[in-house]
Coordinates of C-alpha atoms and ligand atoms in Angstrom, one line a residue:
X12 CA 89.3 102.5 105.6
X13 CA 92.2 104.0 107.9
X14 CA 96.2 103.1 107.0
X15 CA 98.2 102.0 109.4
X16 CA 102.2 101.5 109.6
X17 CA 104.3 98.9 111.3
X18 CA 107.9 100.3 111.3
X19 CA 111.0 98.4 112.8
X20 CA 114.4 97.3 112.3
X21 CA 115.4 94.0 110.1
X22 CA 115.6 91.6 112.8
X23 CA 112.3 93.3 115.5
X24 CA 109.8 90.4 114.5
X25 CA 108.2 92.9 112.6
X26 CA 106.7 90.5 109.7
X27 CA 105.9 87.8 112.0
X28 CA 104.1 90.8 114.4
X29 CA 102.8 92.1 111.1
X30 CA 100.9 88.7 110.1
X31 CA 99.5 88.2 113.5
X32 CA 98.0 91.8 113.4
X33 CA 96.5 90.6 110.1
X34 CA 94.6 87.8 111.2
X35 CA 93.8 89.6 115.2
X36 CA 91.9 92.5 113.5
X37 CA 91.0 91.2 110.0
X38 CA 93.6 94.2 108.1
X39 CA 94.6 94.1 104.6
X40 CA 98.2 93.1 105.0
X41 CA 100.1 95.4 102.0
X42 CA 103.6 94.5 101.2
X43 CA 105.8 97.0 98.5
X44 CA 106.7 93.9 97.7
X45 CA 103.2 91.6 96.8
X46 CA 102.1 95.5 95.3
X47 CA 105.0 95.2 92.9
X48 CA 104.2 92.0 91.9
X49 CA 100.7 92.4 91.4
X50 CA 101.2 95.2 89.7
X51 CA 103.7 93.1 87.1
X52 CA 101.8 90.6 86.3
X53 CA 98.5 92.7 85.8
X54 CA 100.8 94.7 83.0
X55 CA 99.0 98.2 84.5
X56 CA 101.0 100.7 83.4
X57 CA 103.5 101.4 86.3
X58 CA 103.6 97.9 86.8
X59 CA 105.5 98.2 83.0
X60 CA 107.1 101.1 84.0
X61 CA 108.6 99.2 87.8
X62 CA 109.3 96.0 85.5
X63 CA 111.4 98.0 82.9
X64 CA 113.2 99.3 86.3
X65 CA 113.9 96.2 87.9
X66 CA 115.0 94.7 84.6
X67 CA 117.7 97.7 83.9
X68 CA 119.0 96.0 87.6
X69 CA 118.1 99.3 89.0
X70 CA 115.9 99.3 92.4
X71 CA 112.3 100.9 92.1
X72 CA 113.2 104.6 92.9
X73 CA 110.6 106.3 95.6
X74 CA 108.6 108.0 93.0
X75 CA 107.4 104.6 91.2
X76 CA 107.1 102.9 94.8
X77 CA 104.4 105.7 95.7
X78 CA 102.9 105.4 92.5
X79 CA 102.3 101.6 92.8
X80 CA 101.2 102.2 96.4
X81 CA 98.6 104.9 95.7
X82 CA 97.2 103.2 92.7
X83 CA 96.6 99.9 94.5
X84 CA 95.0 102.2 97.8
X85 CA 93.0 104.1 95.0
X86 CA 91.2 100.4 93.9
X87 CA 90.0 100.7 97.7
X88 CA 89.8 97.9 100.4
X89 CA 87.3 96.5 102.5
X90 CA 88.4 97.4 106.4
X91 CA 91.8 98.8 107.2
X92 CA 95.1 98.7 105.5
X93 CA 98.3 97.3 107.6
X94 CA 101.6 98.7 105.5
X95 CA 104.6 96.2 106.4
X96 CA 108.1 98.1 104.7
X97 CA 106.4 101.2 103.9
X98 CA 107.3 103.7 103.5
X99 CA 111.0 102.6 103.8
X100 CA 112.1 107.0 103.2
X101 CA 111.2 110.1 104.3
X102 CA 110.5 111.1 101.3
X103 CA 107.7 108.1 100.9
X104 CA 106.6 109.0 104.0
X105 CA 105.9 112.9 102.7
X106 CA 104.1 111.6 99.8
X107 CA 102.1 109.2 101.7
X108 CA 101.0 111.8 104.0
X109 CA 99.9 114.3 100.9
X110 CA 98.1 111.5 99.6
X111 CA 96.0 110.1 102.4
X112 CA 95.1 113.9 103.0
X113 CA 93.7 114.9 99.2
X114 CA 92.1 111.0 99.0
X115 CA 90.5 111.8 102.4
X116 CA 92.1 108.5 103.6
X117 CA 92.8 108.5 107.3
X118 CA 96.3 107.3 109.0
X119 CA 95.8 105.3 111.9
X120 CA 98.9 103.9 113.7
X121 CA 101.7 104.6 113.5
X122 CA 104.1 101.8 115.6
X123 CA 107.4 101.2 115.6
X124 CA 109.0 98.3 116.8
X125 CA 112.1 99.6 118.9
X126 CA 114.8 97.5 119.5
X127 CA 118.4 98.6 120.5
X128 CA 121.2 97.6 117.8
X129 CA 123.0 96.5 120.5
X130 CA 120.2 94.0 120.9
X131 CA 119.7 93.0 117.4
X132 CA 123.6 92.4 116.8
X133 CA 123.6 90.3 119.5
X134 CA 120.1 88.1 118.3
X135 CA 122.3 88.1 114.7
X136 CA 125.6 86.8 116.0
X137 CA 124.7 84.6 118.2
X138 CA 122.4 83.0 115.1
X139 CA 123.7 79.3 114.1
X140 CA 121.9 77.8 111.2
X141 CA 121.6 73.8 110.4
X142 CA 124.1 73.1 107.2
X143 CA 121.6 70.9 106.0
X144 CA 119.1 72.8 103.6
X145 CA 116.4 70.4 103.8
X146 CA 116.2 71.1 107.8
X147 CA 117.4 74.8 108.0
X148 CA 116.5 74.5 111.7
X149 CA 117.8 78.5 113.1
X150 CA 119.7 78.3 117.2
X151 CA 121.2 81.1 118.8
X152 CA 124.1 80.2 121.2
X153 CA 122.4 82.1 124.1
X154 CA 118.9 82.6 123.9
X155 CA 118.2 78.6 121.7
X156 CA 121.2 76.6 122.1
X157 CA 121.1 73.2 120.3
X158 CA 121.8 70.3 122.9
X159 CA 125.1 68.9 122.0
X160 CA 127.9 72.2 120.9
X161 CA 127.2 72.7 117.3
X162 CA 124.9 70.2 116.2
X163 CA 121.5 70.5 114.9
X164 CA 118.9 68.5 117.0
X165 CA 116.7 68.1 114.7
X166 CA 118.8 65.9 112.0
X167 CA 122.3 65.7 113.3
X168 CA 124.0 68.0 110.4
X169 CA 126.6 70.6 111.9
X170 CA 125.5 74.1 112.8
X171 CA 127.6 77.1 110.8
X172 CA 127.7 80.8 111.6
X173 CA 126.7 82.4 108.5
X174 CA 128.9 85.0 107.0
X175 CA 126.1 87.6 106.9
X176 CA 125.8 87.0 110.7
X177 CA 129.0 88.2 111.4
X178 CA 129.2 91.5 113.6
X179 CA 131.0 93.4 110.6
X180 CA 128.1 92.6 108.0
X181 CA 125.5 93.5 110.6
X182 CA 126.7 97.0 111.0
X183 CA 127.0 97.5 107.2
X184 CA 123.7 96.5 106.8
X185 CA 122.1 98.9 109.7
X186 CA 124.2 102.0 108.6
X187 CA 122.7 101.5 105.1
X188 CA 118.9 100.7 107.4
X189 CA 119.3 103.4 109.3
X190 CA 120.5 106.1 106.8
X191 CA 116.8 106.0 105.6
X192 CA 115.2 104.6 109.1
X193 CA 116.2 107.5 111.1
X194 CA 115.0 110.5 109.0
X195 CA 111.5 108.5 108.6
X196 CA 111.7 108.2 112.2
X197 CA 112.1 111.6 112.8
X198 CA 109.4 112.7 110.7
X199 CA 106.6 110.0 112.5
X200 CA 108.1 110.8 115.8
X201 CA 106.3 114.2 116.4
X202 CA 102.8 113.1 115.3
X203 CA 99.7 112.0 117.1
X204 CA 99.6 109.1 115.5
X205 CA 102.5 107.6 116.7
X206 CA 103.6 105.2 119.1
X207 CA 106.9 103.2 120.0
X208 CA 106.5 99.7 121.4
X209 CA 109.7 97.8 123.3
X210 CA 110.4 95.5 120.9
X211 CA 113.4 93.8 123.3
X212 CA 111.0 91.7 125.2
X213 CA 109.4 87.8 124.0
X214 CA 107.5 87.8 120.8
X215 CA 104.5 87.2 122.8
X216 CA 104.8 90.4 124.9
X217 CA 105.6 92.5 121.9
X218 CA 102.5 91.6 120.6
X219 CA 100.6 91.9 123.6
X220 CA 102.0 95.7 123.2
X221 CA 100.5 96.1 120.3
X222 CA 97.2 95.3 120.6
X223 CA 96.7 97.3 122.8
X224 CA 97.3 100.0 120.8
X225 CA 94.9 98.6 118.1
X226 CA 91.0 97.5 118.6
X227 CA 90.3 101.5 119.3
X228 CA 91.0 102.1 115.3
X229 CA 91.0 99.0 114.0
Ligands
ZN28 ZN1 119.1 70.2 111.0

């Protein structure tokens, strides 16, 4: 069993890229989140201990996150581990590292998917979204434009411009991103293990990149 992490900025493709790695190579796709809830409704006992957390309206602080991590890696897995969202911090990252290293686990890739903010403002302002909840069909003006100005093709509803699409909520969101991203970045950065993939190209392509960088340790 090796560990790998997919890192990359809300908005890379990184869980759709994530789930297609999963299925390629046959990895154990782990999510903090699908850990956390596992952990809940099994009532182990830092599943008790995240649950009292969450229900105080607190976030999961790194310690219990790495505790709910390394107790699910501990139960073992058949064939490799793909982590999707963590670690999200450095210091995650630290602890991760310790405990692969005293569990005798190995780290396999580390991947980033690198996309310039630039680019991801641009693929989040440019999103229109179909007003009608039932369809929820996603355009962008440039890259998926709907056929008539503002209407959805699919069922005729108007298109709106949601308010966390705006260019102002977008920064907000990737100064509080990268205030942990680049750190975690920076630690990954100068280690064999890791490798940076253009994540500004089609979907397709990016995960042609990655491949690549997979059957050798998967
Ligand atoms: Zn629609």
């Amino acid at each position: 069993m090796k560990v790998h992490i997919l890192l990359g900025p809300p908005g890379s493709g990184k869980g759709t890229q994530a789930k297609r790695l999963v299925e390629k190579f046959n990895l154990n796709h782990l999510s903090t989140g699908d850990i956390l809830r596992d952990a809940v409704s099994k009532e182990t006992e830092i599943g008790r201990m995240a649950k009292a957390i969450m229900a105080s309206g607190k976030l999961v602080d790194d310690d219990t996150v790495n505790g709910l991590v390394f107790a699910r890696l501990q139960q073992g897995f058949e064939g490799d581990v793909l982590f999707d969202g963590y670690p999200r911090t450095l210091q995650q990252a630290k602890a991760l590292g310790e405990f692969l290293s005293t569990q005798m686990i190995g780290l396999g890739n580390v991947v980033n998917i690198a996309v310039p903010d630039g680019v991801l403002e641009a693929r989040v302002v440019g999103r229109r979204v179909c007003s009608n909840n039932d369809c929820g069909a996603i355009y962008h003006v440039e890259s998926k434009p709907p056929k008539q100005d503002g209407i959805c093709d699919l069922c005729g509803s108007p298109l709106k411009h949601r308010s966390d699409d705006t260019a102002e909520a977008f920064r907000s969101r990737m100064a509080d991103f990268n205030a942990s991203f680049q750190p975690l970045l920076g630690f990954y950065e100068h280690q064999p293990h890791y490798r940076s993939v253009d994540g500004n190209l089609a979907p397709e392509q990016v995960f042609e990149s990655l491949v690549q960088l997979f059957p050798e340790s998967a």
